[in-house]
CSV table of C-alpha atoms and ligand atoms in Angstrom, one decimal:
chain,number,residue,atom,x,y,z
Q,1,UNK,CA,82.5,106.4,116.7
Q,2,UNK,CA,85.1,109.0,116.2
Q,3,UNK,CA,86.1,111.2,119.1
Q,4,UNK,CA,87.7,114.5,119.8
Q,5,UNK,CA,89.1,114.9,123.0
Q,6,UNK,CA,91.0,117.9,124.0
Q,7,UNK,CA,92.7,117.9,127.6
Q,8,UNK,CA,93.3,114.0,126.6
Q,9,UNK,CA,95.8,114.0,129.1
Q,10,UNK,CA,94.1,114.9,132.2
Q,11,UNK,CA,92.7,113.0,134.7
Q,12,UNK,CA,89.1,113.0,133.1
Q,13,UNK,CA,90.5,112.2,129.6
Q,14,UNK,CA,93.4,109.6,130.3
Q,15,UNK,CA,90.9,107.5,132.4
Q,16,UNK,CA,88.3,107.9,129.6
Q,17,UNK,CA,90.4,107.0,127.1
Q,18,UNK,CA,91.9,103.9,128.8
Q,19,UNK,CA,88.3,102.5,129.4
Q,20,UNK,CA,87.8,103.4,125.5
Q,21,UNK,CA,90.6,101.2,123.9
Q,22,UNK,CA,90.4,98.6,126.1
Q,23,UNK,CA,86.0,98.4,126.1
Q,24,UNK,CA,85.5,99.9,122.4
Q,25,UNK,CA,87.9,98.3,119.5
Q,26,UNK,CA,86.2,100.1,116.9
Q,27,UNK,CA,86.1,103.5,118.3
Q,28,UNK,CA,88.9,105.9,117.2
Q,29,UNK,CA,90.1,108.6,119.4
Q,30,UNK,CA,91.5,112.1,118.3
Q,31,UNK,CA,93.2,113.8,121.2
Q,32,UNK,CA,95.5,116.7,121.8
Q,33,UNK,CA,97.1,117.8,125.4
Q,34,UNK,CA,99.9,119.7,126.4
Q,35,UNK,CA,101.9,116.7,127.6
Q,36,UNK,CA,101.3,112.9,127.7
Q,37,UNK,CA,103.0,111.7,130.8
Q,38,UNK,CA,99.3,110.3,132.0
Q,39,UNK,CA,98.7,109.1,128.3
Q,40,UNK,CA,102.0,107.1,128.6
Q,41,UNK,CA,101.8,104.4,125.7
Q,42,UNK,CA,98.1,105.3,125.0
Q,43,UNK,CA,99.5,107.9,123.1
Q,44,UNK,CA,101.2,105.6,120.5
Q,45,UNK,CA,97.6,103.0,120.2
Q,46,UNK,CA,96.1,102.3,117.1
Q,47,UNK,CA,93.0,103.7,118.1
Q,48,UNK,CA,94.6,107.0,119.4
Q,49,UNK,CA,95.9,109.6,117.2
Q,50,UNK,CA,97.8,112.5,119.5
Q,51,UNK,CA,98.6,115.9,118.8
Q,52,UNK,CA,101.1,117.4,121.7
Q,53,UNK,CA,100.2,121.4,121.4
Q,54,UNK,CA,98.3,123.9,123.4
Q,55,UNK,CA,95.3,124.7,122.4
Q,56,UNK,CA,95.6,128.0,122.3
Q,57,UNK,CA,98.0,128.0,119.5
Q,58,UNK,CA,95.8,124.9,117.4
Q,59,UNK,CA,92.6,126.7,116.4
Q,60,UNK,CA,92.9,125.6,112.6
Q,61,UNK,CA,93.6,122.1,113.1
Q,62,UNK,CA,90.8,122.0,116.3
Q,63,UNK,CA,88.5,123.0,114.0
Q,64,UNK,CA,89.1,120.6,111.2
Q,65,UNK,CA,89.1,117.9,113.6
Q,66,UNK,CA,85.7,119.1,115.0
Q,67,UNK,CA,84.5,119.0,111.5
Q,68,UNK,CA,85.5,115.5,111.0
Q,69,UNK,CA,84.4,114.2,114.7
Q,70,UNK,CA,80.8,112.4,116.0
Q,71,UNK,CA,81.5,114.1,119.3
Q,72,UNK,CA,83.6,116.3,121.2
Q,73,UNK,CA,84.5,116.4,124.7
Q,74,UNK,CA,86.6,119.8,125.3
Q,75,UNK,CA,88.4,118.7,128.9
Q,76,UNK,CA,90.5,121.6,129.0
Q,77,UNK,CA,90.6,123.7,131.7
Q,78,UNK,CA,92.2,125.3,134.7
Q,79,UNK,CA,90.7,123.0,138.0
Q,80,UNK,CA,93.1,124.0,140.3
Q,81,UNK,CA,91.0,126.3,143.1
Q,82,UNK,CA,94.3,128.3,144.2
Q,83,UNK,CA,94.5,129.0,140.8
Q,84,UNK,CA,90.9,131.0,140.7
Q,85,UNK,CA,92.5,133.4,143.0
Q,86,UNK,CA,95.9,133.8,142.3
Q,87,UNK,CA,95.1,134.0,138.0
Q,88,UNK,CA,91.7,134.6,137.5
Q,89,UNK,CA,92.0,136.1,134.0
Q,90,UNK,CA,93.8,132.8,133.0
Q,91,UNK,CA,91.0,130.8,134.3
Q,92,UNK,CA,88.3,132.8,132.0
Q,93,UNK,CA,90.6,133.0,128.9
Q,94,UNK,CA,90.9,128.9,128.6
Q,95,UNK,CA,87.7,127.8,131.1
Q,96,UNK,CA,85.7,130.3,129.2
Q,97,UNK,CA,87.0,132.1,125.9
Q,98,UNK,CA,89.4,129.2,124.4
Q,99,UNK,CA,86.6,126.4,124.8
Q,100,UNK,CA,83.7,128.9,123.6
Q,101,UNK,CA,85.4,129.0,120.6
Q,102,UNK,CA,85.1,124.8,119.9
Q,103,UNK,CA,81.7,125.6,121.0
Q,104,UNK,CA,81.0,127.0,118.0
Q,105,UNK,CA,83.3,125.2,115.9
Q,106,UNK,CA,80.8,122.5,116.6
Q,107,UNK,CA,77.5,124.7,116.1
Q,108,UNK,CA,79.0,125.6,113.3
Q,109,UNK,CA,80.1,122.0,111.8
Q,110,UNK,CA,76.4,120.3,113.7
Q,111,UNK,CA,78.9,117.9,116.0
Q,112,UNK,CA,77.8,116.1,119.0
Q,113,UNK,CA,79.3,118.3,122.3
Q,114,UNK,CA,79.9,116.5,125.7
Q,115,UNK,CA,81.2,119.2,128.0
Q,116,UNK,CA,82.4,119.3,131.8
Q,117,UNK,CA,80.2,121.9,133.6
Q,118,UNK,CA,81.1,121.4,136.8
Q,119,UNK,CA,79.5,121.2,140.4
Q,120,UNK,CA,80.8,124.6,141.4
Q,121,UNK,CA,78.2,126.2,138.8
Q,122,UNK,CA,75.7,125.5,141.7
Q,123,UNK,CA,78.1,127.6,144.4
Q,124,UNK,CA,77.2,128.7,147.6
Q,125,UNK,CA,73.2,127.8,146.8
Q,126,UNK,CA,71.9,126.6,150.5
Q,127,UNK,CA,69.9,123.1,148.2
Q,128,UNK,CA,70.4,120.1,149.8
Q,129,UNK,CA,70.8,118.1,147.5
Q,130,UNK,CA,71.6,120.3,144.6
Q,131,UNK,CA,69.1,120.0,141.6
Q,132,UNK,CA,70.0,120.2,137.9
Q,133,UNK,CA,66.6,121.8,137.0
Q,134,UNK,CA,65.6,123.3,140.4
Q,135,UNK,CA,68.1,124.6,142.2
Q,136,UNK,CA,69.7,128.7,142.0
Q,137,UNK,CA,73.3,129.3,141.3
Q,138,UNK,CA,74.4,131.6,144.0
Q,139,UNK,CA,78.2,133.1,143.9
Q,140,UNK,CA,79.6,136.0,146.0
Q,141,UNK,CA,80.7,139.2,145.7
Q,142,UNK,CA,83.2,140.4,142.8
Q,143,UNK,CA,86.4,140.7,145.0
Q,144,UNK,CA,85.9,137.0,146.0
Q,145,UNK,CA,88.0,136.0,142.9
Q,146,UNK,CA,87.4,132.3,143.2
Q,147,UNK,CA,84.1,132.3,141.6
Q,148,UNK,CA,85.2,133.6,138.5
Q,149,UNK,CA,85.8,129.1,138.1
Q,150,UNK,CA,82.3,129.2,138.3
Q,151,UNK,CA,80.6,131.9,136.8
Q,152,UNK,CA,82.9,131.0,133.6
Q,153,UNK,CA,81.3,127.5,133.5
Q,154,UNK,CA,78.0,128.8,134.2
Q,155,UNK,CA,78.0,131.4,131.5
Q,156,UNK,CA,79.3,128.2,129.0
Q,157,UNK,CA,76.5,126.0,130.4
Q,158,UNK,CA,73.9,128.8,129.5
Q,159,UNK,CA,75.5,129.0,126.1
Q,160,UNK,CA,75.5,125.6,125.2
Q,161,UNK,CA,72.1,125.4,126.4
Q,162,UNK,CA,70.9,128.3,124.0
Q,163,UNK,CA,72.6,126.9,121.3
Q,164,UNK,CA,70.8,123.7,121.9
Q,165,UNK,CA,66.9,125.4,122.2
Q,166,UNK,CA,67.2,127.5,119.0
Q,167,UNK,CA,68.2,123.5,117.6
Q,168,UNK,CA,71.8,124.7,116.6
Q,169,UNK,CA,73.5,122.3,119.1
Q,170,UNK,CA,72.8,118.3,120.3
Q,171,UNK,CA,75.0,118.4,123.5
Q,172,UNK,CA,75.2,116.9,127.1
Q,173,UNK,CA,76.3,119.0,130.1
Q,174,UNK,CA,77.7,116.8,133.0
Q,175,UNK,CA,78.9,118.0,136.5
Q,176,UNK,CA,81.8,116.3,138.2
Q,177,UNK,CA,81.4,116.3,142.2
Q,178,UNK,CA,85.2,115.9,143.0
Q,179,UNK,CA,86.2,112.8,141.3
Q,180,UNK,CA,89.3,111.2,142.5
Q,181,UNK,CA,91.4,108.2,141.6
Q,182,UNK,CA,94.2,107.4,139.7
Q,183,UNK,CA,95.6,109.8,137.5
Q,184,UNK,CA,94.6,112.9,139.4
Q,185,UNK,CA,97.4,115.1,140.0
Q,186,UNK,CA,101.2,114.3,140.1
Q,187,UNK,CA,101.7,113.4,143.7
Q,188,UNK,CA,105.6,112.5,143.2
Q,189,UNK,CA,106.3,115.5,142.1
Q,190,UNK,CA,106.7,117.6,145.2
Q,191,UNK,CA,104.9,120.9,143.2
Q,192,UNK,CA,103.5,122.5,145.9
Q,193,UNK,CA,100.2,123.6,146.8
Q,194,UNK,CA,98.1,123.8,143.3
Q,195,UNK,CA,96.7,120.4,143.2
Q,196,UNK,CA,93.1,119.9,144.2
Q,197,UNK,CA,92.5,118.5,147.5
Q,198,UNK,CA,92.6,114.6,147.6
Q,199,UNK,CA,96.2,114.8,145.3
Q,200,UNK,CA,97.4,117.8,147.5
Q,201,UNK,CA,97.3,116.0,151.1
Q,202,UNK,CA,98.3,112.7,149.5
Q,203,UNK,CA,101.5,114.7,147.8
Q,204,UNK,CA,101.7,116.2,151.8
Q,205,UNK,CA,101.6,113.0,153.3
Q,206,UNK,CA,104.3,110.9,150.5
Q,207,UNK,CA,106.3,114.3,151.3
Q,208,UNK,CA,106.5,114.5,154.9
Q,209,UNK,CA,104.7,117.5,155.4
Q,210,UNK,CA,102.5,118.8,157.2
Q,211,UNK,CA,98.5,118.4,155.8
Q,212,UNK,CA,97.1,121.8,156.0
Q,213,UNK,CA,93.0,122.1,156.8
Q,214,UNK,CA,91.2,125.3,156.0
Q,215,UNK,CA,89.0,126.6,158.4
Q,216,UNK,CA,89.1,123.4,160.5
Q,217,UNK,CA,88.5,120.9,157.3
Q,218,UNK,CA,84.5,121.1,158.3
Q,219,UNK,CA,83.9,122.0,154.7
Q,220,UNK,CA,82.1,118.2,153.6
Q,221,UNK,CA,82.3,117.2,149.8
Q,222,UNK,CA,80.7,113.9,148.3
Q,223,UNK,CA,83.3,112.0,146.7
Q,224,UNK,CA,82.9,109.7,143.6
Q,225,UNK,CA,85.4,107.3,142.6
Q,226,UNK,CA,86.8,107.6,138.7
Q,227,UNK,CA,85.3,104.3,137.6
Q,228,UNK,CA,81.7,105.3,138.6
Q,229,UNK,CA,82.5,108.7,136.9
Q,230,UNK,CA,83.9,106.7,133.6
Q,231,UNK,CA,81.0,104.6,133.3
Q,232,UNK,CA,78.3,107.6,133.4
Q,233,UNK,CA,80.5,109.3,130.4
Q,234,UNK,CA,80.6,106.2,128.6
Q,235,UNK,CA,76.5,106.1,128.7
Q,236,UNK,CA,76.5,110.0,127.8
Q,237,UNK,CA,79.1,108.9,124.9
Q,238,UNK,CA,77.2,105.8,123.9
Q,239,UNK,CA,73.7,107.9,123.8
Q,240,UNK,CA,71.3,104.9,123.5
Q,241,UNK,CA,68.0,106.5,122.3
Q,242,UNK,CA,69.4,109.8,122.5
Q,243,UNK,CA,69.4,109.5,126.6
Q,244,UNK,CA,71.6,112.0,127.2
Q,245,UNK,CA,70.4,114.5,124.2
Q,246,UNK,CA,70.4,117.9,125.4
Q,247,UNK,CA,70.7,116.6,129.3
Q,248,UNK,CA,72.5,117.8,132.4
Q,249,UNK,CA,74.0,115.8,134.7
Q,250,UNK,CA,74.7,115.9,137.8
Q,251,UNK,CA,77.9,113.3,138.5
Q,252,UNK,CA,78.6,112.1,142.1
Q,253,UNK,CA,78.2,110.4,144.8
Q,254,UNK,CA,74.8,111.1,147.1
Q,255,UNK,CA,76.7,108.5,150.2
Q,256,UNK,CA,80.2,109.0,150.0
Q,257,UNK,CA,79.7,112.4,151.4
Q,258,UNK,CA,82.9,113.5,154.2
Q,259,UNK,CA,84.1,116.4,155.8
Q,260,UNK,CA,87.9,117.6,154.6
Q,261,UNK,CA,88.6,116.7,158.1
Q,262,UNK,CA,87.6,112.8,157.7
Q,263,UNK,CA,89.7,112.9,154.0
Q,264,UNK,CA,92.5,114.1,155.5
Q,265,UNK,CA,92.4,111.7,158.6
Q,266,UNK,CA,91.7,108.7,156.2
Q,267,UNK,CA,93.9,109.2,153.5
Q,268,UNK,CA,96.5,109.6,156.2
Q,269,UNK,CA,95.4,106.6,158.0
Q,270,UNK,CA,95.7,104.5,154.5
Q,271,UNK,CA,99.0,105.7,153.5
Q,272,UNK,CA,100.6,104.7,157.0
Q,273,UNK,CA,99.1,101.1,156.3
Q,274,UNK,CA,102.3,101.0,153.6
Q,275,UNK,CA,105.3,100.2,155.7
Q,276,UNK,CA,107.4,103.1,154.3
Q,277,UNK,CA,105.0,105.7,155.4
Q,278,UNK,CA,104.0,104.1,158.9
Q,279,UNK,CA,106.2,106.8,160.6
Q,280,UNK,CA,105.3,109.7,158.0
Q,281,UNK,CA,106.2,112.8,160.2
Q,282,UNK,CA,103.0,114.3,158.6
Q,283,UNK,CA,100.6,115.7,161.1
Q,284,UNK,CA,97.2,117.5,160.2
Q,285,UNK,CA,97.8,121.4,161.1
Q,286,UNK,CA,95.1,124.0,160.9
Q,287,UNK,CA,95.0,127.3,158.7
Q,288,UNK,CA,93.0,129.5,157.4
Q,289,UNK,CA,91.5,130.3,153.8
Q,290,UNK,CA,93.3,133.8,153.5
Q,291,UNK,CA,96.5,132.7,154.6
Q,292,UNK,CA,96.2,129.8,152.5
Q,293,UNK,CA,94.6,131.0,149.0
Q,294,UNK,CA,94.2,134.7,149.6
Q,295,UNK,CA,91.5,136.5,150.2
Q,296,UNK,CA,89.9,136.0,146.8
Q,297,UNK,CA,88.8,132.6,148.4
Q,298,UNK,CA,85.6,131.8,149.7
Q,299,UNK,CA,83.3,128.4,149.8
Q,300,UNK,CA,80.4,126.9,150.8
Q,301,UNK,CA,79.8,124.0,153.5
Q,302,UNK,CA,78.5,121.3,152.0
Q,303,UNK,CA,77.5,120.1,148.4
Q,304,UNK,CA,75.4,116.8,147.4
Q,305,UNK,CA,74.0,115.9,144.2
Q,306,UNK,CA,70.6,115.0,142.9
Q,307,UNK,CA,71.5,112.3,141.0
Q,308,UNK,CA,67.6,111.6,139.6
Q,309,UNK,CA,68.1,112.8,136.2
Q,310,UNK,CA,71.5,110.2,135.3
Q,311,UNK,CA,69.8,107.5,137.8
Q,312,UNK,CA,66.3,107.8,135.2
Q,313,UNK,CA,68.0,109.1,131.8
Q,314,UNK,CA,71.0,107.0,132.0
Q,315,UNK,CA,70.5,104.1,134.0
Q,316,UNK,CA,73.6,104.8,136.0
Q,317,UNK,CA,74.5,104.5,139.7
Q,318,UNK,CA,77.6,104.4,141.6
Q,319,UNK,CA,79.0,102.1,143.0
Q,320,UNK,CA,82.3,102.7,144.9
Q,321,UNK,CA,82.1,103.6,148.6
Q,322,UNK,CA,84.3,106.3,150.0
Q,323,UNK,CA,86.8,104.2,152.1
Q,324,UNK,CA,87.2,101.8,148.9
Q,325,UNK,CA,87.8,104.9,146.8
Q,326,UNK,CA,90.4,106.2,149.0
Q,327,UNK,CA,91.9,102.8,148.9
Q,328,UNK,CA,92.1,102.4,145.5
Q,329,UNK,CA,92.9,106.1,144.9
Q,330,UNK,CA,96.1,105.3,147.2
Q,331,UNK,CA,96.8,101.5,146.0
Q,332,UNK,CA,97.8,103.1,142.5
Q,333,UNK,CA,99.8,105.7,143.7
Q,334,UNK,CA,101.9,103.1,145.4
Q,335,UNK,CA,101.9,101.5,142.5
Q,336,UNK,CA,103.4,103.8,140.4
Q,337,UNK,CA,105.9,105.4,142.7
Q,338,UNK,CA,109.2,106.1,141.7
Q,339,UNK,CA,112.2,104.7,143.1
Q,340,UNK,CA,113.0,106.4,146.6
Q,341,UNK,CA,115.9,107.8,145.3
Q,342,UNK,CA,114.2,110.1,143.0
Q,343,UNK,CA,111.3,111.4,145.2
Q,344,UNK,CA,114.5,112.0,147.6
Q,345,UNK,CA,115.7,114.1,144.8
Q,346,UNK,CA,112.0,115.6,143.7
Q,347,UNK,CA,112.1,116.9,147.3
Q,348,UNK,CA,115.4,118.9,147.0
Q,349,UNK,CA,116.3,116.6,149.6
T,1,NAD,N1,88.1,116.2,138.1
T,1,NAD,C1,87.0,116.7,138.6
T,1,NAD,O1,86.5,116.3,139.7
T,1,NAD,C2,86.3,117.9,138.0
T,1,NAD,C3,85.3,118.5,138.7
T,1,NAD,C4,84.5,119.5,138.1
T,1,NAD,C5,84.8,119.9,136.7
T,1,NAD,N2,85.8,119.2,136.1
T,1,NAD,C6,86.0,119.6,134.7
T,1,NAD,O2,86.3,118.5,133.8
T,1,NAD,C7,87.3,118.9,132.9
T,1,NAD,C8,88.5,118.0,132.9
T,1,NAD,O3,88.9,117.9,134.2
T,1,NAD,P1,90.2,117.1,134.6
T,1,NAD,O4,90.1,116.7,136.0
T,1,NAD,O5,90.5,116.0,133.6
T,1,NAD,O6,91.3,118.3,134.5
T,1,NAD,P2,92.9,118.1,134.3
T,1,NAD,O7,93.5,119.4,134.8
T,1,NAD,O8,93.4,116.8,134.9
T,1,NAD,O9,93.1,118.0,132.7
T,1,NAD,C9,93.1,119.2,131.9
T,1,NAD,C10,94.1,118.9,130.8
T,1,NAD,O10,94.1,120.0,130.0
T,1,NAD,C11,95.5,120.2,129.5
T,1,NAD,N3,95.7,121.6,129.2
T,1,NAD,C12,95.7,122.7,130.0
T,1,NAD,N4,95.9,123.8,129.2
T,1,NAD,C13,96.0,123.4,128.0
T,1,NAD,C14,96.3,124.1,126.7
T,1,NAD,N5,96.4,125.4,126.7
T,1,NAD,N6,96.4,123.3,125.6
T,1,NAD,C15,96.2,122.0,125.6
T,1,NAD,N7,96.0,121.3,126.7
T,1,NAD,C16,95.9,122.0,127.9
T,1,NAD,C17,96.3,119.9,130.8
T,1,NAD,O11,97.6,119.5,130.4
T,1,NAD,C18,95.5,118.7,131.3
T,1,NAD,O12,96.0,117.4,130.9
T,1,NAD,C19,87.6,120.4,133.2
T,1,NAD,O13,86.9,121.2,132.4
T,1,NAD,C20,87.2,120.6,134.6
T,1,NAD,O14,86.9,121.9,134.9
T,1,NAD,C21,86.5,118.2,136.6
């Protein structure tokens, strides 16, 4: 199997392509990112060829690569919710315009797409659980910038799915319901507050500061942990029968559902287990969502999958609790933490 994977360097793709060269000997992997500090020495594998460019500037050599690939997965994308509000035109020119394009480099070239729609598509819809083939798509009003995330993978999913019914296009549509684990954001780093939400309080609580909960952290979110997500790609990828053949998937975790409260409060409690964080001066503060996105930002309370159509089409289930997936989330960070000295610096401290 030859694969195409752009955003090879994210947390999606590294994990992915990890699982691949160590599962899949005889796969061969085409990838092209930005950077490669996730990648590390994936990047120089046998199986891995890797192309560091944006993708904006590498429409001729996407395409030829889409030409010569059994399947594409196009991971690029801006994830970050502050992001929605504070650059909304960025978010539709790569979310929507920039992979629309290797949509139909693939139409075009009849190669197998995989693409991340994403749980957000669903919005502020009042389903509980949400439904891949029942449930309404419900975003707010225009000035609410922060479903411009959504609407762009929506319009994409609708796309794709035409393409597919006038038998242009053999694709799979799956929907991530906030994976975490290793590899999700840069924690070390000290950036700031564009991370998503399990990689932004960790980077709060390694930092010192203060964790900061958005309209009291009552928001609840199911979490799935990357290993369960990883093994329902890999069945997409590997297609027996043509499972996932024109499919949409919802991806998460039905039990490991918590409030941002309980995240913040557990994460917190894990890292303190570490001896160097057992006196962490970070304390859980609350704010509210226009001081802390603007007032683009808006969301709704809870969000659980139907996971029916991947339990029946793929055979896949997860498996990893939330306090294990936490656990393991942190374990690698600890893991791979730089000496103290540089954090001290990354800090400006
Ligand atoms: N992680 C989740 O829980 C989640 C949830 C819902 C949807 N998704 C979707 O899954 C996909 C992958 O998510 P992820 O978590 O791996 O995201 P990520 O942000 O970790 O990875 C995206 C990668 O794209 C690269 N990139 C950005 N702009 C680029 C450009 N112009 N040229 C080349 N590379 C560029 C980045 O360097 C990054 O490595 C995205 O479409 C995202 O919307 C993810």
């Amino acid at each position: 199997m030859k694969l195409l994977i752009l955003g090879a360097n994210g947390f999606i793709g590294s994990n992915l392509i990890a699982h691949i060269v160590a599962h899949k000997p005889d796969w061969k992997i085409v990838g092209l990112d930005l950077a490669t500090d996730k990648l590390g020495p994936l990047v120089g594998h046998r199986q891995v060829t890797f192309r560091q460019a944006d993708m904006l500037a590498s429409r001729e050599w996407i395409e030829a690569q889409v030409k010569e690939a059994d399947v594409v997965l196009p991971l690029v994308a801006i994830a970050t919710p502050a992001t929605y509000v504070s650059n909304p035109i960025a978010v539709f020119e790569l979310d929507f315009e920039a992979n629309l394009a290797v949509v139909r480099d693939c139409v075009k070239h009849k190669t197998r797409l995989i693409f991340p729609s994403t749980s957000e598509v669903y919005g502020m819809s009042e389903d509980l659980p949400y439904d891949e083939e029942e449930s309404r798509l419900v975003t707010g009003p225009i000035h609410k910038q922060r479903w411009i995330y959504s609407c762009s993978k929506q319009m994409m999913d609708r796309v794709i799915y035409a393409y597919g019914v006038r038998g242009d296009l053999r694709f799979t549509l799956f929907r991530p319901f906030n994976w975490m684990g290793p590899k999700l954001d840069d924690v070390w780093s000290n950036k700031g507050t564009s991370s998503r939400v399990v990689s932004q309080f960790l980077s709060d609580i390694v930092h010192g500061r203060d964790i900061q909960l958005v309209d009291g952290g009552t928001s609840r979110r199911c979490f799935l942990y990357i290993d369960d997500a990883i093994d329902a790609l890999m069945r997409i990828l590997e297609n027996k029968d043509g499972c996932a053949d024109n499919g949409i998937f919802n991806i998460g975790h039905p039990g490991n559902e918590a409030s941002i409260r309980q995240l913040a409060e557990q994460l917190l409690a894990v890292v303190k287990s570490y001896p160097d964080y057992k006196d962490t001066p970070t304390r859980i503060r609350d704010t509210t969502a226009d001081t802390y996105y603007g007032k683009g930002y808006q969301d709704v309370d809870r969000r659980i999958p139907a996971i029916v159509q991947a339990e029946r089409k793929l055979g896949w289930k997860p498996v990893t609790d939330f306090p294990s997936s936490l656990q393991k989330t942190v374990e690698y960070y600890m893991r791979v933490r730089p000496a103290l000295q540089e954090c001290h610096n990354a800090s400006g401290g």
